[in-house]
Short mmCIF file of N, CA and C in Angstrom, two decimals:
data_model
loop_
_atom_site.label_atom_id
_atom_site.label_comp_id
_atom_site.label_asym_id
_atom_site.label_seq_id
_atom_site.Cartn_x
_atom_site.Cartn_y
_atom_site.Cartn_z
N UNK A 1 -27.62 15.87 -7.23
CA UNK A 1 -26.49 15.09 -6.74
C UNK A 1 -25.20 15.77 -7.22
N UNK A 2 -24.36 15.96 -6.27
CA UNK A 2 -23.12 16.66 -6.49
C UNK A 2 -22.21 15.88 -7.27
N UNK A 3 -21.25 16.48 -7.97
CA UNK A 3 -19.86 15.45 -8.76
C UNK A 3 -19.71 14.43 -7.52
N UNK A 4 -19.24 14.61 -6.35
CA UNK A 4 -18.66 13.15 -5.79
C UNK A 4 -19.35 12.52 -5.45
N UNK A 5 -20.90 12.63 -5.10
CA UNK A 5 -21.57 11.63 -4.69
C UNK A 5 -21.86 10.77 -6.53
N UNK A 6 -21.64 11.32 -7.82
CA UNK A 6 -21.71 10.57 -8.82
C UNK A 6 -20.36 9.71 -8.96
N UNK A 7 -19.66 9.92 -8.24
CA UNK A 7 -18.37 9.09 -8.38
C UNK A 7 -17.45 9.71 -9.68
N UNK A 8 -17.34 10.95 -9.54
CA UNK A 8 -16.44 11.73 -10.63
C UNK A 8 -15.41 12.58 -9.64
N UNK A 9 -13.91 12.70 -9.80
CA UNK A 9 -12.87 13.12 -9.34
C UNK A 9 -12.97 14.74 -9.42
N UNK A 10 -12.95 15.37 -8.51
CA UNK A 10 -13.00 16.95 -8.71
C UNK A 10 -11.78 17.53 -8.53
N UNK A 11 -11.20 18.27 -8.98
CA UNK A 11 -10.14 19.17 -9.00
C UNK A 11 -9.62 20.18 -8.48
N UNK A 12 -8.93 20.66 -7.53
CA UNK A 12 -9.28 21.93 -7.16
C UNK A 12 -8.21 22.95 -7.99
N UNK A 13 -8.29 24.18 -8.16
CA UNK A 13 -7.48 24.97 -8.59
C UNK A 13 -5.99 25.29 -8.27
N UNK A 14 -5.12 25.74 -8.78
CA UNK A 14 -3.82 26.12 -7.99
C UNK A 14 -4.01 26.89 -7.24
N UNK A 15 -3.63 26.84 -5.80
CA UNK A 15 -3.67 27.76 -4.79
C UNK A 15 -5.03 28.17 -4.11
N UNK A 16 -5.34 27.43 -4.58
CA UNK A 16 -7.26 27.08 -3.45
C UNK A 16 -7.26 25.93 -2.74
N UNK A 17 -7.11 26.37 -1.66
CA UNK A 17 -6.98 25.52 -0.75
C UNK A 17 -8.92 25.16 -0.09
N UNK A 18 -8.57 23.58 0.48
CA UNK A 18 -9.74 22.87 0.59
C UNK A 18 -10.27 23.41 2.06
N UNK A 19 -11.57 23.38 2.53
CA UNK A 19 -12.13 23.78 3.87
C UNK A 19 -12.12 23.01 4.60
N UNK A 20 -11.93 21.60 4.29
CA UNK A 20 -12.45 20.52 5.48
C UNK A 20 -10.98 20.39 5.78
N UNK A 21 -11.44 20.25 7.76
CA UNK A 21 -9.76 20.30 8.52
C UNK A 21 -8.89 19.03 7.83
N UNK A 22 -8.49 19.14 8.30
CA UNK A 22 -6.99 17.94 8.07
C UNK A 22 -7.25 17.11 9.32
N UNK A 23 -7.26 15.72 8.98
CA UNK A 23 -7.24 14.71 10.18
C UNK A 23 -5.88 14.66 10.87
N UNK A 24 -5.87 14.19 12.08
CA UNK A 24 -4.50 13.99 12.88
C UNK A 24 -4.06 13.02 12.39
N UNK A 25 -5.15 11.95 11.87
CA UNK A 25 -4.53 10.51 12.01
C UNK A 25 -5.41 9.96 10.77
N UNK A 26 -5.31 10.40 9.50
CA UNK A 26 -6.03 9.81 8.84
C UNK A 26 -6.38 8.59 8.13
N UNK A 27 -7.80 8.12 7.71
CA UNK A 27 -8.12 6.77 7.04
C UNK A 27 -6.80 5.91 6.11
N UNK A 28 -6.62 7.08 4.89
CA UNK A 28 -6.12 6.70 3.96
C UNK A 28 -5.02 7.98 3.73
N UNK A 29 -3.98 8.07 2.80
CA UNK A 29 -3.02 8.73 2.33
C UNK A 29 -2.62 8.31 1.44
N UNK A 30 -1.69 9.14 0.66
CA UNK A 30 -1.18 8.80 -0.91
C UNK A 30 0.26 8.36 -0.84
N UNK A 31 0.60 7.21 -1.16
CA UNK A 31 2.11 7.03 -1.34
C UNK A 31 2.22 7.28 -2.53
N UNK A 32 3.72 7.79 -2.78
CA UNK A 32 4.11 8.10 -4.39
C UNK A 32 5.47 7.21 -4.24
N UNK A 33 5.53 6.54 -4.95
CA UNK A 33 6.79 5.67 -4.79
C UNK A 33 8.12 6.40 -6.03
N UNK A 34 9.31 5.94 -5.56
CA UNK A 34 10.73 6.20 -6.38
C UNK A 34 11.29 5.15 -6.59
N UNK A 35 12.31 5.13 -7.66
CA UNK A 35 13.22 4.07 -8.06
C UNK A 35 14.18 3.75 -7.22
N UNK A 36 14.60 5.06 -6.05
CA UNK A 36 16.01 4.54 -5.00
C UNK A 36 16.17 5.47 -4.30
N UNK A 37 17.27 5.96 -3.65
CA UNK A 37 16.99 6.87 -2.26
C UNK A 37 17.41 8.01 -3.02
N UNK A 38 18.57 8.14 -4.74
CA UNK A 38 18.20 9.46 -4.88
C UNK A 38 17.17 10.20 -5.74
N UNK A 39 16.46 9.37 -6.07
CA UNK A 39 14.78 9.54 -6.96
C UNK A 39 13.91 10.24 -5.84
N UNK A 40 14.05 9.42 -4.48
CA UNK A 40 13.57 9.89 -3.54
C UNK A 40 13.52 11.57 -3.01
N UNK A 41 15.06 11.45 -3.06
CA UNK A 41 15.59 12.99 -2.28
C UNK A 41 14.89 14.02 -3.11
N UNK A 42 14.93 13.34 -4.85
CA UNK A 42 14.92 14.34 -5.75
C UNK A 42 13.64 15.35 -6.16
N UNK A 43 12.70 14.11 -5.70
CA UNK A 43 11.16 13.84 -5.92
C UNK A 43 10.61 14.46 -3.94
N UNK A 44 11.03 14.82 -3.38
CA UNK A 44 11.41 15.31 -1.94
C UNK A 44 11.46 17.10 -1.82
N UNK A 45 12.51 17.13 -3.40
CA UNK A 45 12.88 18.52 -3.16
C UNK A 45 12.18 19.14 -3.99
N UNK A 46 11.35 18.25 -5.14
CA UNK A 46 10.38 19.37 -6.13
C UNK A 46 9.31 19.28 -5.58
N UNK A 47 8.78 18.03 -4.82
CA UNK A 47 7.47 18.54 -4.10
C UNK A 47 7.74 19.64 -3.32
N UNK A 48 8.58 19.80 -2.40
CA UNK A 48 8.86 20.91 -1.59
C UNK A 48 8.83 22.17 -2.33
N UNK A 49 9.73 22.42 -3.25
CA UNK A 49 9.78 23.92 -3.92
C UNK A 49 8.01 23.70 -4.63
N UNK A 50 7.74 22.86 -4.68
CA UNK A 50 5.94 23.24 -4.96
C UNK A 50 5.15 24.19 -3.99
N UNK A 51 5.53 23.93 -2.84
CA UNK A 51 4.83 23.97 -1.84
C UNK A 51 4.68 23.37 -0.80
N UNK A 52 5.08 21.95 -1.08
CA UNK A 52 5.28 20.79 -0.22
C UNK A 52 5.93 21.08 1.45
N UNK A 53 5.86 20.18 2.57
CA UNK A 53 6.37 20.38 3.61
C UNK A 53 6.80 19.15 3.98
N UNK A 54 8.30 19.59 4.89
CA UNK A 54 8.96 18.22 5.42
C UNK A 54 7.88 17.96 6.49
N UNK A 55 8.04 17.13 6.81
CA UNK A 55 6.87 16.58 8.57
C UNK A 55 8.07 15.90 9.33
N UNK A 56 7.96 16.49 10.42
CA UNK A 56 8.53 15.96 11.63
C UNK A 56 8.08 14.66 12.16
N UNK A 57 8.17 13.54 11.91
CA UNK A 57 7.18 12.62 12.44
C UNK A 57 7.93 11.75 13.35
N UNK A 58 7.54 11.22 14.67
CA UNK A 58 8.02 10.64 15.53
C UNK A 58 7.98 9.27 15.53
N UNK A 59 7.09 8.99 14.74
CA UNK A 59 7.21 7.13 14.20
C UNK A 59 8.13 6.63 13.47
N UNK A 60 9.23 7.32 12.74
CA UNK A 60 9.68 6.76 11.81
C UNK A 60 10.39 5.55 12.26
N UNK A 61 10.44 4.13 11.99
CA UNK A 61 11.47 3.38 12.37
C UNK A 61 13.03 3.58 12.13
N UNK A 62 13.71 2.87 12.26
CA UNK A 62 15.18 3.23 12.64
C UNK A 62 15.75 3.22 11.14
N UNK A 63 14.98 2.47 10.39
CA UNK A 63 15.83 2.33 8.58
C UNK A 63 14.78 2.45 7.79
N UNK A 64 13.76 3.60 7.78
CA UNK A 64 12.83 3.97 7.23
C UNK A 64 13.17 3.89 5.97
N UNK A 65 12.08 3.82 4.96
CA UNK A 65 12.54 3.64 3.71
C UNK A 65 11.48 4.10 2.94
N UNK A 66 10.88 5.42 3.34
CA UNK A 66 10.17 6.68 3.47
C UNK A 66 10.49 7.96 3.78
N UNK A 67 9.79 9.01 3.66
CA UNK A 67 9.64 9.62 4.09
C UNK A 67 8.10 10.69 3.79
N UNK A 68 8.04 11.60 4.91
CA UNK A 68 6.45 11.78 5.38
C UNK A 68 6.77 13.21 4.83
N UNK A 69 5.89 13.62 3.66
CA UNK A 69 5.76 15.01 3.40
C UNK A 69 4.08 15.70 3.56
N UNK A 70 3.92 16.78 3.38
CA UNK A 70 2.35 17.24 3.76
C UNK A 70 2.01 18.51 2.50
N UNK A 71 1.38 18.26 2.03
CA UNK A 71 0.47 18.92 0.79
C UNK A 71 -0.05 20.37 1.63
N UNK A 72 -0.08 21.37 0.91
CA UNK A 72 -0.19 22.60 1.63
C UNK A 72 -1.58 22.98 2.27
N UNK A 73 -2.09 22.36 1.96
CA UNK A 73 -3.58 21.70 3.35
C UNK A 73 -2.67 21.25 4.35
N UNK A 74 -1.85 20.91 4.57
CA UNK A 74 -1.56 19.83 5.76
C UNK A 74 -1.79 18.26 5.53
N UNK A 75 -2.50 18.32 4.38
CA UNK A 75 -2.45 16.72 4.17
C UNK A 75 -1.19 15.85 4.27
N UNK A 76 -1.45 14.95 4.95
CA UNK A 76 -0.30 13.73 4.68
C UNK A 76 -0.01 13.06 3.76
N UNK A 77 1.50 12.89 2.79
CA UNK A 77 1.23 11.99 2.10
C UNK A 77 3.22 10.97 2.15
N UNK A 78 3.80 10.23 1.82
CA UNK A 78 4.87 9.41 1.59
C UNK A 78 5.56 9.54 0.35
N UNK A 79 6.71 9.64 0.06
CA UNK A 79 8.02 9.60 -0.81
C UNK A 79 8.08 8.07 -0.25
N UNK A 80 8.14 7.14 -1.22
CA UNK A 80 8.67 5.92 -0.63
C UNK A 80 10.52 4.89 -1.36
N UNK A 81 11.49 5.23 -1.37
CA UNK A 81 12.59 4.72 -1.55
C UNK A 81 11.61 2.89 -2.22
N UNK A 82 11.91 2.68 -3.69
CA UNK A 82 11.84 1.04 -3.59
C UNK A 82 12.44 0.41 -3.92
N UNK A 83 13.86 1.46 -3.84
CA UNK A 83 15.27 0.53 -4.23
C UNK A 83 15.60 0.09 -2.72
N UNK A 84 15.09 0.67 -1.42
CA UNK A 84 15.61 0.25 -0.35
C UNK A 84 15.46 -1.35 -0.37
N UNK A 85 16.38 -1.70 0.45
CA UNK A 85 16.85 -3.33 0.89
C UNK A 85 16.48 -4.05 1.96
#
């Protein structure tokens, strides 16, 4: 029985990227929440210089109080503002 079927968290290395595709529309995703919109920006721009990517996303509502970044798989994940009003 492999680590995840025992229910243990596996790790991957820096800069090894995972094989299984990236969903269009996936189950679940990771929100990371902030204290206010400039925790947000700030926490926005070091994921990015990580590696991180802005996402173009066409859902956003009109006073989003998010935003949609993607893990260098392409994974999806949220910056979420929770000082917004």
């Amino acid at each position: 029985m492999d680590d995840v079927r025992r229910g243990r968290w596996v790790a991957s290395q820096p800069g090894q990227l995972s094989e299984t595709p990236v969903q269009e529309h996936p189950r679940i995703h990771l929100d990371l929440y902030a204290g206010d919109a400039a925790d947000q920006a700030a926490e926005g721009e070091r994921l990015v210089s990580l590696g991180g990517q802005r996402v173009d996303w066409d859902l956003y509502p009109d006073d989003a109080d998010f935003v949609v970044l993607a893990d260098p798989d392409g994974n999806r994940f949220c910056v979420i503002d929770t000082g917004h009003a």
